[in-house]
PDB file of C-alpha atoms in Angstrom:
ATOM      1  CA  SER A   1     -19.292  -0.755  30.155  1.00 55.00           C
ATOM      2  CA  GLU A   2     -16.385  -2.664  28.678  1.00 56.00           C
ATOM      3  CA  PHE A   3     -14.831  -5.924  30.739  1.00 52.00           C
ATOM      4  CA  ARG A   4     -12.668  -8.448  29.742  1.00 57.00           C
ATOM      5  CA  LEU A   5     -13.823 -11.943  31.389  1.00 61.00           C
ATOM      6  CA  PHE A   6     -11.563 -14.534  32.449  1.00 67.00           C
ATOM      7  CA  LEU A   7     -12.695 -18.232  31.877  1.00 75.00           C
ATOM      8  CA  ARG A   8     -10.332 -21.636  32.551  1.00 78.00           C
ATOM      9  CA  LEU A   9     -11.218 -25.016  31.419  1.00 81.00           C
ATOM     10  CA  ASP A  10     -10.590 -27.563  33.012  1.00 80.00           C
ATOM     11  CA  ILE A  11      -9.768 -30.662  31.067  1.00 85.00           C
ATOM     12  CA  THR A  12      -9.217 -34.903  32.471  1.00 86.00           C
ATOM     13  CA  ASP A  13      -9.188 -37.885  31.491  1.00 80.00           C
ATOM     14  CA  THR A  14      -6.893 -40.984  32.949  1.00 79.00           C
ATOM     15  CA  ASP A  15      -3.764 -40.135  33.015  1.00 79.00           C
ATOM     16  CA  TYR A  16      -4.434 -36.954  31.940  1.00 83.00           C
ATOM     17  CA  ASP A  17      -5.293 -33.801  32.929  1.00 83.00           C
ATOM     18  CA  ASP A  18      -4.647 -30.088  31.469  1.00 82.00           C
ATOM     19  CA  SER A  19      -6.154 -26.485  31.552  1.00 81.00           C
ATOM     20  CA  GLN A  20      -6.628 -23.912  29.165  1.00 83.00           C
ATOM     21  CA  VAL A  21      -7.545 -19.982  29.967  1.00 76.00           C
ATOM     22  CA  PHE A  22      -9.624 -18.066  27.222  1.00 63.00           C
ATOM     23  CA  THR A  23     -10.787 -14.751  27.455  1.00 62.00           C
ATOM     24  CA  ILE A  24     -14.683 -13.015  26.214  1.00 59.00           C
ATOM     25  CA  ASP A  25     -14.423  -9.267  25.601  1.00 59.00           C
ATOM     26  CA  ILE A  26     -18.119  -7.791  26.979  1.00 60.00           C
ATOM     27  CA  ASN A  27     -19.382  -5.013  25.503  1.00 60.00           C
ATOM     28  CA  PRO A  28     -16.507  -3.716  23.650  1.00 80.00           C
ATOM     29  CA  SER A  29     -15.341  -0.545  22.263  1.00 90.00           C
ATOM     30  CA  ILE A  30     -12.742  -1.689  19.590  1.00 95.00           C
ATOM     31  CA  ILE A  31     -12.368  -4.434  17.928  1.00 96.00           C
ATOM     32  CA  ASP A  32      -9.533  -6.371  15.978  1.00 97.00           C
ATOM     33  CA  ILE A  33      -9.469  -6.992  12.091  1.00 97.00           C
ATOM     34  CA  GLU A  34      -6.916  -9.623  11.646  1.00 97.00           C
ATOM     35  CA  ARG A  35      -8.254 -11.626   8.207  1.00 96.00           C
ATOM     36  CA  ASN A  36      -5.704 -10.852   5.369  1.00 97.00           C
ATOM     37  CA  LEU A  37      -2.205  -9.469   5.153  1.00 98.00           C
ATOM     38  CA  LEU A  38      -3.403  -6.465   6.994  1.00 97.00           C
ATOM     39  CA  ALA A  39      -4.469  -5.953  10.591  1.00 98.00           C
ATOM     40  CA  THR A  40      -6.188  -2.972  12.009  1.00 98.00           C
ATOM     41  CA  SER A  41      -8.839  -2.101  14.497  1.00 98.00           C
ATOM     42  CA  ILE A  42     -12.375  -0.726  14.333  1.00 98.00           C
ATOM     43  CA  PRO A  43     -12.912   1.474  17.912  1.00 97.00           C
ATOM     44  CA  ASN A  44     -16.455   3.044  18.541  1.00 96.00           C
ATOM     45  CA  ASN A  45     -15.021   6.386  18.010  1.00 96.00           C
ATOM     46  CA  GLY A  46     -14.640   7.541  14.482  1.00 97.00           C
ATOM     47  CA  ARG A  47     -11.378   6.792  14.760  1.00 97.00           C
ATOM     48  CA  VAL A  48      -9.189   4.039  12.832  1.00 98.00           C
ATOM     49  CA  GLY A  49      -6.584   2.347  14.024  1.00 97.00           C
ATOM     50  CA  PHE A  50      -6.412   3.200  17.492  1.00 97.00           C
ATOM     51  CA  LYS A  51      -9.415   4.263  19.979  1.00 95.00           C
ATOM     52  CA  GLU A  52      -7.293   7.004  21.461  1.00 92.00           C
ATOM     53  CA  TYR A  53      -4.588   9.385  20.565  1.00 87.00           C
ATOM     54  CA  ASP A  54      -1.952   8.196  21.935  1.00 80.00           C
ATOM     55  CA  GLY A  55      -1.703   5.176  20.500  1.00 83.00           C
ATOM     56  CA  ASP A  56      -3.706   2.478  23.412  1.00 82.00           C
ATOM     57  CA  LYS A  57      -5.690   0.355  22.625  1.00 91.00           C
ATOM     58  CA  GLY A  58      -5.698  -0.776  18.930  1.00 95.00           C
ATOM     59  CA  LEU A  59      -3.264  -2.367  16.492  1.00 97.00           C
ATOM     60  CA  GLY A  60      -2.817   0.722  14.125  1.00 96.00           C
ATOM     61  CA  LEU A  61      -2.703  -0.690  10.687  1.00 97.00           C
ATOM     62  CA  VAL A  62       0.572  -3.425  10.202  1.00 97.00           C
ATOM     63  CA  PHE A  63       1.525  -4.782   7.482  1.00 97.00           C
ATOM     64  CA  GLN A  64       5.005  -6.756   7.020  1.00 95.00           C
ATOM     65  CA  GLU A  65       4.859  -7.112  11.064  1.00 95.00           C
ATOM     66  CA  GLU A  66       4.837  -3.179  10.579  1.00 94.00           C
ATOM     67  CA  ASN A  67       2.813  -0.118  11.653  1.00 96.00           C
ATOM     68  CA  LEU A  68       2.535   2.169   9.297  1.00 95.00           C
ATOM     69  CA  LEU A  69      -0.136   4.427  11.378  1.00 95.00           C
ATOM     70  CA  PHE A  70       0.125   7.294  13.945  1.00 94.00           C
ATOM     71  CA  GLU A  71      -3.610   8.421  13.783  1.00 95.00           C
ATOM     72  CA  MET A  72      -6.670   8.256  11.252  1.00 97.00           C
ATOM     73  CA  GLY A  73     -10.175   9.161  12.025  1.00 97.00           C
ATOM     74  CA  LEU A  74     -13.304  10.803  10.590  1.00 98.00           C
ATOM     75  CA  MET A  75     -13.904  14.299   9.401  1.00 98.00           C
ATOM     76  CA  MET A  76     -17.338  15.529   8.042  1.00 97.00           C
ATOM     77  CA  GLY A  77     -19.098  19.314   8.223  1.00 97.00           C
ATOM     78  CA  THR A  78     -19.922  22.285   5.721  1.00 97.00           C
ATOM     79  CA  SER A  79     -17.560  25.087   6.373  1.00 96.00           C
ATOM     80  CA  ALA A  80     -14.982  25.273   9.391  1.00 95.00           C
ATOM     81  CA  SER A  81     -17.610  26.692  12.083  1.00 94.00           C
ATOM     82  CA  ASP A  82     -19.871  23.337  11.226  1.00 96.00           C
ATOM     83  CA  ILE A  83     -16.390  20.297  11.321  1.00 96.00           C
ATOM     84  CA  SER A  84     -17.676  17.217  13.815  1.00 97.00           C
ATOM     85  CA  SER A  85     -14.470  15.311  13.982  1.00 97.00           C
ATOM     86  CA  SER A  86     -11.858  12.454  15.558  1.00 97.00           C
ATOM     87  CA  VAL A  87      -8.745  13.692  15.256  1.00 97.00           C
ATOM     88  CA  ARG A  88      -6.041  16.443  16.940  1.00 94.00           C
ATOM     89  CA  THR A  89      -6.902  19.905  16.882  1.00 93.00           C
ATOM     90  CA  ASP A  90      -5.811  22.938  18.262  1.00 86.00           C
ATOM     91  CA  GLU A  91      -2.706  23.056  20.879  1.00 75.00           C
ATOM     92  CA  ILE A  92      -4.271  24.406  24.324  1.00 71.00           C
ATOM     93  CA  ASP A  93      -0.959  26.161  25.906  1.00 67.00           C
ATOM     94  CA  GLY A  94       1.174  23.744  23.789  1.00 69.00           C
ATOM     95  CA  ASN A  95      -0.509  20.912  25.011  1.00 77.00           C
ATOM     96  CA  GLU A  96      -2.118  18.363  22.011  1.00 79.00           C
ATOM     97  CA  THR A  97      -5.533  18.349  22.572  1.00 89.00           C
ATOM     98  CA  VAL A  98      -7.736  15.650  20.457  1.00 93.00           C
ATOM     99  CA  ASP A  99     -11.644  15.792  19.213  1.00 95.00           C
ATOM    100  CA  ASP A 100     -14.207  13.332  20.583  1.00 95.00           C
ATOM    101  CA  HIS A 101     -16.790  14.779  18.534  1.00 96.00           C
ATOM    102  CA  PHE A 102     -18.717  10.870  17.868  1.00 97.00           C
ATOM    103  CA  LYS A 103     -21.292   8.955  20.731  1.00 96.00           C
ATOM    104  CA  THR A 104     -21.743   5.840  20.248  1.00 96.00           C
ATOM    105  CA  LEU A 105     -25.529   5.431  19.652  1.00 96.00           C
ATOM    106  CA  SER A 106     -25.298   0.683  19.519  1.00 95.00           C
ATOM    107  CA  PRO A 107     -22.460  -1.135  21.031  1.00 93.00           C
ATOM    108  CA  ILE A 108     -20.065  -1.712  18.537  1.00 96.00           C
ATOM    109  CA  LEU A 109     -19.823  -5.474  17.173  1.00 95.00           C
ATOM    110  CA  SER A 110     -18.507  -8.177  14.703  1.00 96.00           C
ATOM    111  CA  THR A 111     -19.963 -10.990  12.352  1.00 96.00           C
ATOM    112  CA  SER A 112     -18.524 -13.666  10.992  1.00 95.00           C
ATOM    113  CA  PRO A 113     -19.312 -14.339   7.804  1.00 95.00           C
ATOM    114  CA  GLY A 114     -20.579 -10.790   7.463  1.00 95.00           C
ATOM    115  CA  GLU A 115     -23.468  -9.886   5.339  1.00 94.00           C
ATOM    116  CA  ARG A 116     -21.025  -8.620   1.947  1.00 96.00           C
ATOM    117  CA  SER A 117     -17.783  -9.902   3.278  1.00 97.00           C
ATOM    118  CA  LEU A 118     -15.869 -12.459   5.432  1.00 97.00           C
ATOM    119  CA  PHE A 119     -15.585 -10.471   8.139  1.00 98.00           C
ATOM    120  CA  GLU A 120     -17.336  -7.141   8.943  1.00 98.00           C
ATOM    121  CA  VAL A 121     -17.204  -4.732  12.303  1.00 98.00           C
ATOM    122  CA  PHE A 122     -20.072  -2.419  12.293  1.00 98.00           C
ATOM    123  CA  GLY A 123     -22.386  -0.264  15.424  1.00 97.00           C
ATOM    124  CA  LYS A 124     -24.194   3.354  14.963  1.00 98.00           C
ATOM    125  CA  LEU A 125     -22.871   7.317  16.205  1.00 97.00           C
ATOM    126  CA  ASP A 126     -24.147  10.466  16.213  1.00 97.00           C
ATOM    127  CA  ASN A 127     -22.471  13.777  15.741  1.00 97.00           C
ATOM    128  CA  SER A 128     -24.285  15.006  19.633  1.00 95.00           C
ATOM    129  CA  LEU A 129     -20.358  15.985  20.975  1.00 95.00           C
ATOM    130  CA  ALA A 130     -19.428  18.498  18.508  1.00 94.00           C
ATOM    131  CA  ASN A 131     -20.199  21.957  18.284  1.00 86.00           C
ATOM    132  CA  SER A 132     -22.140  21.563  15.110  1.00 84.00           C
ATOM    133  CA  GLN A 133     -25.317  22.758  13.300  1.00 85.00           C
ATOM    134  CA  SER A 134     -25.680  19.779  10.838  1.00 94.00           C
ATOM    135  CA  LYS A 135     -26.687  16.937  12.683  1.00 96.00           C
ATOM    136  CA  VAL A 136     -26.319  13.432  11.724  1.00 97.00           C
ATOM    137  CA  GLU A 137     -26.555   9.788  12.509  1.00 98.00           C
ATOM    138  CA  ILE A 138     -23.421   7.533  11.154  1.00 98.00           C
ATOM    139  CA  ASP A 139     -23.924   4.259  10.672  1.00 98.00           C
ATOM    140  CA  TYR A 140     -20.119   2.145   9.943  1.00 98.00           C
ATOM    141  CA  ARG A 141     -19.514  -1.201   8.997  1.00 98.00           C
ATOM    142  CA  SER A 142     -15.855  -2.851   7.976  1.00 98.00           C
ATOM    143  CA  LEU A 143     -15.397  -5.197   5.147  1.00 98.00           C
ATOM    144  CA  VAL A 144     -12.019  -7.516   4.711  1.00 98.00           C
ATOM    145  CA  PHE A 145     -11.571 -10.121   2.234  1.00 98.00           C
ATOM    146  CA  ALA A 146      -9.130 -13.557   2.891  1.00 97.00           C
ATOM    147  CA  GLU A 147      -8.817 -14.090  -1.271  1.00 96.00           C
ATOM    148  CA  ASP A 148      -5.901 -12.621  -3.789  1.00 96.00           C
ATOM    149  CA  PRO A 149      -6.360  -9.734  -4.721  1.00 97.00           C
ATOM    150  CA  ASN A 150      -8.300  -8.156  -2.312  1.00 98.00           C
ATOM    151  CA  ASP A 151      -6.684  -9.682   0.564  1.00 98.00           C
ATOM    152  CA  GLN A 152      -4.348  -6.285   1.002  1.00 98.00           C
ATOM    153  CA  TYR A 153      -7.280  -3.613   1.947  1.00 98.00           C
ATOM    154  CA  VAL A 154     -10.181  -2.609   4.515  1.00 98.00           C
ATOM    155  CA  ILE A 155     -13.344  -1.315   3.412  1.00 98.00           C
ATOM    156  CA  LEU A 156     -14.636   1.613   5.851  1.00 98.00           C
ATOM    157  CA  GLU A 157     -18.243   2.237   4.908  1.00 98.00           C
ATOM    158  CA  TYR A 158     -20.117   5.483   6.548  1.00 98.00           C
ATOM    159  CA  GLU A 159     -24.266   5.446   5.648  1.00 98.00           C
ATOM    160  CA  ILE A 160     -24.571   9.065   7.603  1.00 98.00           C
ATOM    161  CA  LYS A 161     -28.586  10.579   7.793  1.00 98.00           C
ATOM    162  CA  ASN A 162     -29.683  13.554   8.095  1.00 98.00           C
ATOM    163  CA  THR A 163     -31.760  14.189  11.788  1.00 97.00           C
ATOM    164  CA  ASP A 164     -31.273  17.597  11.511  1.00 95.00           C
ATOM    165  CA  THR A 165     -34.620  19.598  11.090  1.00 95.00           C
ATOM    166  CA  THR A 166     -33.216  20.975   7.781  1.00 96.00           C
ATOM    167  CA  ASP A 167     -31.827  19.850   4.546  1.00 97.00           C
ATOM    168  CA  ILE A 168     -27.689  19.542   5.092  1.00 97.00           C
ATOM    169  CA  ASN A 169     -26.125  21.464   1.885  1.00 97.00           C
ATOM    170  CA  ASP A 170     -22.022  21.022   0.824  1.00 96.00           C
ATOM    171  CA  TYR A 171     -21.371  18.025   3.050  1.00 97.00           C
ATOM    172  CA  PHE A 172     -18.204  16.484   3.354  1.00 97.00           C
ATOM    173  CA  VAL A 173     -16.999  13.810   4.528  1.00 98.00           C
ATOM    174  CA  GLY A 174     -13.779  12.483   4.789  1.00 97.00           C
ATOM    175  CA  LEU A 175      -9.931  10.163   6.438  1.00 98.00           C
ATOM    176  CA  PHE A 176      -7.576  12.148   7.926  1.00 97.00           C
ATOM    177  CA  ALA A 177      -4.734  10.124   8.007  1.00 96.00           C
ATOM    178  CA  ASP A 178      -0.811  10.905  10.011  1.00 94.00           C
ATOM    179  CA  TRP A 179       1.301   7.949   8.225  1.00 92.00           C
ATOM    180  CA  ASP A 180       4.781   6.750   9.687  1.00 88.00           C
ATOM    181  CA  ILE A 181       6.185   4.684   6.624  1.00 88.00           C
ATOM    182  CA  GLY A 182       9.966   6.109   6.620  1.00 75.00           C
ATOM    183  CA  ARG A 183      12.633   8.242   7.537  1.00 70.00           C
ATOM    184  CA  ARG A 184      11.314  10.897   4.978  1.00 74.00           C
ATOM    185  CA  ASP A 185       7.949  10.391   3.113  1.00 80.00           C
ATOM    186  CA  SER A 186       6.260  11.968  -0.015  1.00 83.00           C
ATOM    187  CA  ALA A 187       2.612  11.389  -0.660  1.00 84.00           C
ATOM    188  CA  ASP A 188       1.147  11.225  -4.002  1.00 87.00           C
ATOM    189  CA  TRP A 189      -1.919  10.783  -5.690  1.00 89.00           C
ATOM    190  CA  ASN A 190      -4.113   8.578  -8.480  1.00 92.00           C
ATOM    191  CA  SER A 191      -6.937  10.015 -10.248  1.00 91.00           C
ATOM    192  CA  VAL A 192      -7.773   6.532 -11.969  1.00 94.00           C
ATOM    193  CA  TYR A 193      -8.012   5.010  -8.149  1.00 96.00           C
ATOM    194  CA  ARG A 194      -8.873   8.165  -6.653  1.00 95.00           C
ATOM    195  CA  LEU A 195      -6.140   6.657  -4.364  1.00 95.00           C
ATOM    196  CA  GLY A 196      -3.504   8.641  -2.309  1.00 93.00           C
ATOM    197  CA  TYR A 197      -0.997   7.121  -0.970  1.00 92.00           C
ATOM    198  CA  VAL A 198       2.336   7.302   1.265  1.00 91.00           C
ATOM    199  CA  PHE A 199       5.330   5.863   0.473  1.00 89.00           C
ATOM    200  CA  ASN A 200       9.127   6.806   1.388  1.00 86.00           C
ATOM    201  CA  PRO A 201      10.974   7.905  -1.943  1.00 79.00           C
ATOM    202  CA  GLU A 202      14.456   7.192   0.190  1.00 78.00           C
ATOM    203  CA  ALA A 203      13.553   2.939   0.174  1.00 78.00           C
ATOM    204  CA  SER A 204      14.623   0.525  -2.721  1.00 80.00           C
ATOM    205  CA  ASN A 205      12.031  -1.355  -0.714  1.00 85.00           C
ATOM    206  CA  SER A 206       9.580   0.511   1.024  1.00 88.00           C
ATOM    207  CA  VAL A 207       6.347   0.155   1.088  1.00 95.00           C
ATOM    208  CA  PHE A 208       3.058   1.851   0.376  1.00 95.00           C
ATOM    209  CA  ALA A 209       0.144   2.578   2.169  1.00 96.00           C
ATOM    210  CA  GLY A 210      -2.832   4.594   1.387  1.00 96.00           C
ATOM    211  CA  ILE A 211      -5.990   5.804   1.513  1.00 97.00           C
ATOM    212  CA  GLN A 212      -8.966   5.082  -1.283  1.00 98.00           C
ATOM    213  CA  GLU A 213     -12.259   7.004  -2.302  1.00 97.00           C
ATOM    214  CA  LEU A 214     -14.652   4.825  -3.131  1.00 98.00           C
ATOM    215  CA  THR A 215     -18.205   6.551  -4.148  1.00 95.00           C
ATOM    216  CA  GLY A 216     -17.078   8.769  -6.558  1.00 88.00           C
ATOM    217  CA  ARG A 217     -16.776  12.180  -5.479  1.00 90.00           C
ATOM    218  CA  PRO A 218     -12.986  12.408  -4.509  1.00 94.00           C
ATOM    219  CA  ASN A 219     -10.797  15.227  -2.870  1.00 93.00           C
ATOM    220  CA  TYR A 220      -7.055  15.023  -1.512  1.00 92.00           C
ATOM    221  CA  PHE A 221      -4.982  16.957   0.899  1.00 91.00           C
ATOM    222  CA  PRO A 222      -1.498  15.976   1.298  1.00 88.00           C
ATOM    223  CA  ILE A 223       0.037  17.400   4.050  1.00 88.00           C
ATOM    224  CA  ASN A 224       3.924  18.565   5.459  1.00 85.00           C
ATOM    225  CA  ASN A 225       3.127  18.031   9.578  1.00 86.00           C
ATOM    226  CA  ASN A 226       6.278  20.988   9.852  1.00 82.00           C
ATOM    227  CA  PRO A 227       4.741  23.959   9.650  1.00 85.00           C
ATOM    228  CA  SER A 228       8.488  25.567   8.977  1.00 82.00           C
ATOM    229  CA  ALA A 229       8.633  23.791   6.306  1.00 76.00           C
ATOM    230  CA  PRO A 230       9.288  25.474   3.002  1.00 75.00           C
ATOM    231  CA  ASN A 231       6.362  26.664   1.274  1.00 75.00           C
ATOM    232  CA  ASN A 232       4.198  24.828   3.005  1.00 79.00           C
ATOM    233  CA  PRO A 233       0.523  26.313   3.754  1.00 82.00           C
ATOM    234  CA  PHE A 234      -0.072  24.885   7.310  1.00 87.00           C
ATOM    235  CA  GLY A 235       1.468  22.222   9.127  1.00 88.00           C
ATOM    236  CA  ILE A 236      -0.445  20.139  12.492  1.00 91.00           C
ATOM    237  CA  TYR A 237       3.038  20.032  14.976  1.00 89.00           C
ATOM    238  CA  ASP A 238       1.654  23.476  15.921  1.00 90.00           C
ATOM    239  CA  GLY A 239      -2.669  21.684  16.062  1.00 92.00           C
ATOM    240  CA  PHE A 240      -5.372  21.021  13.674  1.00 94.00           C
ATOM    241  CA  SER A 241      -7.807  23.409  13.205  1.00 94.00           C
ATOM    242  CA  ASP A 242     -11.282  23.489  12.218  1.00 95.00           C
ATOM    243  CA  ILE A 243     -10.291  26.271   9.274  1.00 95.00           C
ATOM    244  CA  GLU A 244      -7.190  23.505   8.422  1.00 95.00           C
ATOM    245  CA  LYS A 245      -9.379  20.512   8.758  1.00 96.00           C
ATOM    246  CA  PHE A 246     -12.325  22.090   6.236  1.00 96.00           C
ATOM    247  CA  ARG A 247      -9.616  22.675   3.808  1.00 94.00           C
ATOM    248  CA  CYS A 248      -8.388  19.524   3.688  1.00 94.00           C
ATOM    249  CA  LEU A 249     -11.929  18.572   3.412  1.00 95.00           C
ATOM    250  CA  SER A 250     -13.003  20.361   0.428  1.00 93.00           C
ATOM    251  CA  SER A 251     -10.432  22.146  -1.008  1.00 81.00           C
ATOM    252  CA  GLY A 252     -10.773  19.413  -4.288  1.00 64.00           C
ATOM    253  CA  ASP A 253      -7.207  19.653  -4.052  1.00 52.00           C
ATOM    254  CA  THR A 254      -6.311  17.190  -6.910  1.00 47.00           C
ATOM    255  CA  VAL A 255      -3.738  19.465  -8.192  1.00 41.00           C
ATOM    256  CA  LEU A 256      -1.736  19.084  -5.101  1.00 46.00           C
ATOM    257  CA  THR A 257      -1.355  15.604  -5.441  1.00 47.00           C
ATOM    258  CA  HIS A 258       1.651  14.963  -3.943  1.00 50.00           C
ATOM    259  CA  VAL A 259       4.638  16.020  -0.893  1.00 50.00           C
ATOM    260  CA  ASN A 260       7.958  15.347  -1.118  1.00 48.00           C
ATOM    261  CA  MET A 261      10.431  15.608   2.487  1.00 44.00           C
ATOM    262  CA  PRO A 262      13.193  18.226   1.721  1.00 44.00           C
ATOM    263  CA  GLU A 263      16.334  16.968   3.926  1.00 44.00           C
ATOM    264  CA  SER A 264      15.493  19.974   6.843  1.00 40.00           C
ATOM    265  CA  ALA A 265      12.124  18.704   7.230  1.00 42.00           C
ATOM    266  CA  ALA A 266      10.495  16.945  10.081  1.00 41.00           C
ATOM    267  CA  ASN A 267       9.711  13.165   8.626  1.00 59.00           C
ATOM    268  CA  ASP A 268       6.567  13.422   8.989  1.00 79.00           C
ATOM    269  CA  LEU A 269       3.693  13.597   6.437  1.00 85.00           C
ATOM    270  CA  SER A 270      -0.153  13.243   7.137  1.00 90.00           C
ATOM    271  CA  HIS A 271      -3.335  13.435   4.159  1.00 92.00           C
ATOM    272  CA  THR A 272      -6.470  13.612   4.386  1.00 95.00           C
ATOM    273  CA  VAL A 273      -8.708  11.360   1.421  1.00 96.00           C
ATOM    274  CA  SER A 274     -12.703  12.563   1.216  1.00 96.00           C
ATOM    275  CA  SER A 275     -15.597  12.540  -0.577  1.00 96.00           C
ATOM    276  CA  GLY A 276     -18.228  15.284  -1.659  1.00 95.00           C
ATOM    277  CA  PRO A 277     -19.475  17.581  -1.388  1.00 96.00           C
ATOM    278  CA  PHE A 278     -23.376  16.382  -0.613  1.00 97.00           C
ATOM    279  CA  ASN A 279     -27.042  17.196  -0.283  1.00 97.00           C
ATOM    280  CA  ILE A 280     -29.058  15.762   2.192  1.00 98.00           C
ATOM    281  CA  PRO A 281     -32.486  16.494   2.880  1.00 98.00           C
ATOM    282  CA  VAL A 282     -34.002  16.258   6.145  1.00 97.00           C
ATOM    283  CA  GLY A 283     -33.867  12.052   6.949  1.00 97.00           C
ATOM    284  CA  GLU A 284     -32.232  11.127   4.087  1.00 98.00           C
ATOM    285  CA  SER A 285     -28.893   9.628   3.527  1.00 98.00           C
ATOM    286  CA  ILE A 286     -26.305   8.990   2.194  1.00 97.00           C
ATOM    287  CA  LYS A 287     -22.971   6.395   1.864  1.00 97.00           C
ATOM    288  CA  VAL A 288     -19.926   7.005   1.738  1.00 98.00           C
ATOM    289  CA  ALA A 289     -16.430   4.744   1.647  1.00 98.00           C
ATOM    290  CA  PHE A 290     -13.290   4.497   1.650  1.00 98.00           C
ATOM    291  CA  ALA A 291     -10.418   1.687   1.536  1.00 98.00           C
ATOM    292  CA  ILE A 292      -7.181   1.624   3.637  1.00 98.00           C
ATOM    293  CA  HIS A 293      -4.394  -0.015   1.494  1.00 98.00           C
ATOM    294  CA  ALA A 294      -0.731  -1.830   2.377  1.00 98.00           C
ATOM    295  CA  GLY A 295       1.573  -3.108  -0.428  1.00 97.00           C
ATOM    296  CA  GLU A 296       4.761  -3.614  -1.575  1.00 96.00           C
ATOM    297  CA  SER A 297       5.218  -1.530  -4.379  1.00 95.00           C
ATOM    298  CA  LEU A 298       3.396   1.118  -6.505  1.00 94.00           C
ATOM    299  CA  GLU A 299       2.277  -1.896  -8.320  1.00 96.00           C
ATOM    300  CA  ASP A 300       0.819  -3.876  -5.668  1.00 97.00           C
ATOM    301  CA  ILE A 301      -0.939  -0.798  -4.161  1.00 98.00           C
ATOM    302  CA  LEU A 302      -2.574  -0.080  -7.465  1.00 98.00           C
ATOM    303  CA  GLY A 303      -3.610  -3.360  -8.115  1.00 98.00           C
ATOM    304  CA  SER A 304      -4.902  -3.479  -4.941  1.00 98.00           C
ATOM    305  CA  ALA A 305      -7.206  -0.244  -5.287  1.00 98.00           C
ATOM    306  CA  GLU A 306      -8.296  -1.534  -8.943  1.00 98.00           C
ATOM    307  CA  ALA A 307      -9.520  -4.698  -6.892  1.00 98.00           C
ATOM    308  CA  ALA A 308     -10.987  -2.782  -4.237  1.00 98.00           C
ATOM    309  CA  ASP A 309     -13.242  -0.730  -6.763  1.00 98.00           C
ATOM    310  CA  LYS A 310     -14.309  -3.329  -8.776  1.00 98.00           C
ATOM    311  CA  MET A 311     -15.448  -4.867  -5.873  1.00 98.00           C
ATOM    312  CA  TYR A 312     -17.183  -1.932  -3.698  1.00 98.00           C
ATOM    313  CA  ASN A 313     -18.616  -0.503  -7.050  1.00 97.00           C
ATOM    314  CA  ASP A 314     -18.910  -3.637  -9.648  1.00 96.00           C
ATOM    315  CA  VAL A 315     -19.620  -7.019  -7.273  1.00 95.00           C
ATOM    316  CA  PHE A 316     -21.700  -5.539  -4.540  1.00 94.00           C
ATOM    317  CA  ASN A 317     -23.623  -4.051  -6.729  1.00 90.00           C
ATOM    318  CA  LEU A 318     -24.537  -7.015  -9.214  1.00 85.00           C
ATOM    319  CA  THR A 319     -28.182  -8.646  -8.948  1.00 76.00           C
ATOM    320  CA  LYS A 320     -28.520 -11.761  -6.510  1.00 73.00           C
ATOM    321  CA  PRO A 321     -29.507 -14.866  -8.456  1.00 72.00           C
ATOM    322  CA  THR A 322     -33.317 -16.186  -7.204  1.00 76.00           C
ATOM    323  CA  LEU A 323     -32.878 -19.552  -5.539  1.00 73.00           C
TER     324      LEU A 323
END
């Protein structure tokens, strides 16, 4: 179980007496990342930013001292009847409910320096709490850097193993995010860097935030959260069904690149950035990675996405020199 240990260090010398209190988290369920210009938290339940849907436990996604995130989490599956999720779901009797489909298999840990970056958070989950035909285990790891131009993103990597008794076909893996950037947000897609981003078009100095697909099979779907907005395929104020989730994961709808919020609409916008489809034979694994970004302008966030793509797909694949 998770608990916090409080320790007091007393320091005494001639004509000097002082003390300092510090804490140690034992078996934490969430670890904060505050090593570059972004700050966020990685929980042990498949979410990002906050452990709980109501914003309890976690930093969100902080850039320039402002939290830009309401909710972010994993979604994956092969169909609307085969979804594993850590985000909101259908309403029950008018009340919001949340999926908690991922079970912790190994404790969440951190290391500094990490295997490939300055600071890494990692652990293992499975989807045994979901009503899913596709049984998988998920090794997750975050990677972060402090030096420009790699100081405005956090990489999230998921290695997904088929633990079922049959092959898994047409599998999609994605991150859903509900952003709170400004009063009237818009979303767009950059195909060069496979980046879905959100900004406030009414603000000349709007920050930009987004999710980048790093492993080469991108799908993107922006959502106006208000179901009554004009020409809106669906919203999520009235719940987020498995049918809607799989449409977001699998549509490949990079033609629907942007959502502009009309004045009459609510000020809330979400999107899903996913990767797939994948075929995973029994006992085999796939690796999927995303980068979360924030920047002061479109040029800023695109520069960050270029740096993340080079780091993950070029630098990480360099042959290590023999000493």
